[in-house]
């Protein structure tokens, strides 16, 4: 267990709404970006001289471009329904982590510069100039929002604090105040092709290794192709899937599913990243640039379909934004939605009875499922609303004998964020991540005690990394978090092909 | 024509103008501002009809708030439903002839008035009793509550204790349509009621009361979940596509 210089919250049987603790997290803020990470994204390297003026101008620009921002800054009635909905408030007790208070950090500036009431009577309506202190609050607290949208579910007007956090980060980037973690990663994708900075040869190496491992394990030659032109499917997956545990076990599962489906497929080294951190920093331009890589890869490889691997916010961008940012997809096979989620793909095969699954292979586990926020509240799977809840569960039930859901209040569209989403999955925010995981840890702890659950499955690279890191703080085991396709991988009974023997030869050299 | 009555006459022209122009201005602004990305809070309807129903449930039942906080929902819904009945009942002052429906609901309107004040009292109490709500409350939030509560109380006071000459009130408003100034009853409670109502109309387009039109423009609630089937592109984003 890592060294802890903060108190890890205690897990309670019944969740509690904590009393306010002023400025409890005022000290939390991530490392600032450096000029070399800012430049490639089109942002100034450091704080510009007339930053105040420029920030207000940028805010005006965004108010004209985003209806969400415009309406949400006006409409809040301070009803308080969202105040106890944010995992960061529940875990840190800092009032500025209540969604409405987080919005108010921007709303007070909006009122001051853009509304009559705020210009005339700032005191009365809580309007405030954009001072250095306000900017520092912005940097701190807009990096304590994982953009999980839980608050928007309960708000009578659907006010989505994520929209406001994104706008705030975009404004800060535009005056040279960027966050290191996100911006460094985006620059890395532009340079190398993925968040982890794995160059093509390293990917090829890894995938060859996996092919050997799977062959040794199963005696069946499952292929993990990369940059193979003329195949049916381009698989885009978060780069963590290429090597980190438990992600890679999921990736092995994708390959086995494709093998059983008998389709041809490939990764792309150019578009070797499903994650799109452009969303976290609210930058339409960067999100678009990152998405365009997938389009370019699809055209170059001449594929007919695009499928996304397990990743939460990547699926949000893919499902909801990809058509906007990188479409139209008229050159792909019109019989399939673009893009598809790997869970949709696998689920369809299960329904058609095309997968031979041996559930007993997962009998060492009792499972529960963590709905990732971006899949649950910001996208869909299948052809009816709520398919994103049913399809992964159906896959788990088809691959395991023991499955129990966590408390209804903490799953489906009311699910709690893992605590590491929205560009916060960085070690400089460890305290925030541990505390923000509290509501999920409580719900997990309860099913572990009541139902004997041993493992929690997820379909998001960030959730998996976050839990791997955070579970030990709560006295649990880091490998209690598993990929959904890891379960598929365990249960699937592979069909040997005639060419298994020949393939074995060339994979050995 | 008394001095006070003409002040009120001009005040109401002014207040109506501010309300109508201010609100139209805001609505046009909301309508013109594009929503560049699909951001419905899911699970969301996949058809237009579904979205209309979702919106209807939000407006009529405050569905999301119901899931969010039962007490706020209860008081908030009582208040708004009361307000709705009171507004219908009040239409008799400004409509001639008075539609049959409006005549029929008159008795309910009174309960509406009481409900309104009760609901507001509950909402106001939350602002003192719940530390989280207290923290997010600005002075303007208290003022708006005070304003509407006082309007309600003065109205109920007239209804139950100090009747005013309703026909004369009606004549005053009917006169305004033709730029004819009639006398208002010289009733202090009525004058306070009317003064505060004018204030409410004036602040409406400049305050959080914009939540009423705002709800209809909220992208998380009014978008259809069909991003994969239909390409959604804002005009400013289309311009990006035309650049090399
Ligand atoms: C489409 C019509 C409307 C809808 C759907 C709507 C909905 C809501 C909802 C859901 C709330 C939050 C819960 C609550 O505090 O009650 C609220 C608050 C409020 N509404 Fe409305 N409303 C509408 C019209 C109006 C109008 C016309 C007024 C004018 C007087 C008004 C005045 C208020 C006030 C003052 C509050 C805040 C109460 C507080 O401070 O706690 N609403 N509204
Ligand atoms: C042009 C605007 C208005 C006029 C001329 C007006 C006039 C009056 C009058 C004359 C009464 C007494 C009724 C009686 O004695 O039977 C009354 C009652 C009342 N008014 Fe108003 N009022 C106006 C706007 C409003 C508004 C906007 C509200 C709410 C926000 C409101 C709330 C009430 C309530 C709650 C009562 C008591 C219950 C009732 O009689 O319906 N009034 N109003
Ligand atoms: S989006 Fe999520 S993290 Fe951000 S304020 Fe809302 S509930 Fe909290
Ligand atoms: S639930 Fe919505 S309207 Fe209510 S305080 Fe929160 S953001 Fe404001």
Coordinates of N, CA and C and ligand atoms in Angstrom, one line a residue, chain A residues 85-88 99 102 144-151 161-162, ligand 3:
Chain A
X85 N -25.0 14.9 -4.7 CA -24.9 13.8 -5.8 C -23.5 13.6 -6.3
X86 N -22.5 14.5 -6.0 CA -21.2 14.3 -6.5 C -20.3 13.5 -5.6
X87 N -19.7 12.5 -6.2 CA -18.8 11.6 -5.3 C -17.7 12.4 -4.7
X88 N -17.2 13.5 -5.4 CA -16.1 14.3 -4.8 C -16.6 15.1 -3.6
X99 N -21.9 20.1 -7.0 CA -22.0 20.5 -8.4 C -22.4 22.0 -8.6
X102 N -19.7 24.3 -7.7 CA -18.7 24.2 -8.7 C -19.1 25.1 -9.9
X144 N -11.4 19.0 -10.1 CA -11.9 18.1 -9.1 C -13.3 17.6 -9.6
X145 N -13.5 17.7 -10.9 CA -14.8 17.3 -11.5 C -14.4 16.2 -12.5
X146 N -14.9 15.0 -12.4 CA -14.6 14.0 -13.4 C -15.5 14.0 -14.6
X147 N -16.4 15.0 -14.7 CA -17.3 15.2 -15.8 C -18.1 13.9 -16.0
X148 N -18.6 13.4 -14.8 CA -19.3 12.1 -14.9 C -20.8 12.3 -15.1
X149 N -21.3 13.5 -15.0 CA -22.7 13.9 -15.3 C -23.7 13.3 -14.3
X150 N -23.3 12.9 -13.2 CA -24.2 12.3 -12.2 C -25.2 13.5 -11.8
X151 N -24.6 14.7 -11.6 CA -25.4 15.8 -11.1 C -26.5 16.1 -12.1
X161 N -22.8 19.8 -15.0 CA -21.6 20.5 -14.6 C -20.4 20.2 -15.4
X162 N -20.4 19.0 -16.1 CA -19.3 18.6 -17.0 C -19.2 19.7 -18.1
Ligands
LIG3 S1 -20.0 16.0 -13.4 FE1 -19.7 14.4 -11.8 S2 -17.7 15.1 -10.9 FE2 -18.5 16.9 -12.0 S3 -19.7 18.0 -10.5 FE3 -21.2 16.6 -11.5 S4 -21.2 14.8 -10.2 FE4 -19.4 16.0 -9.6

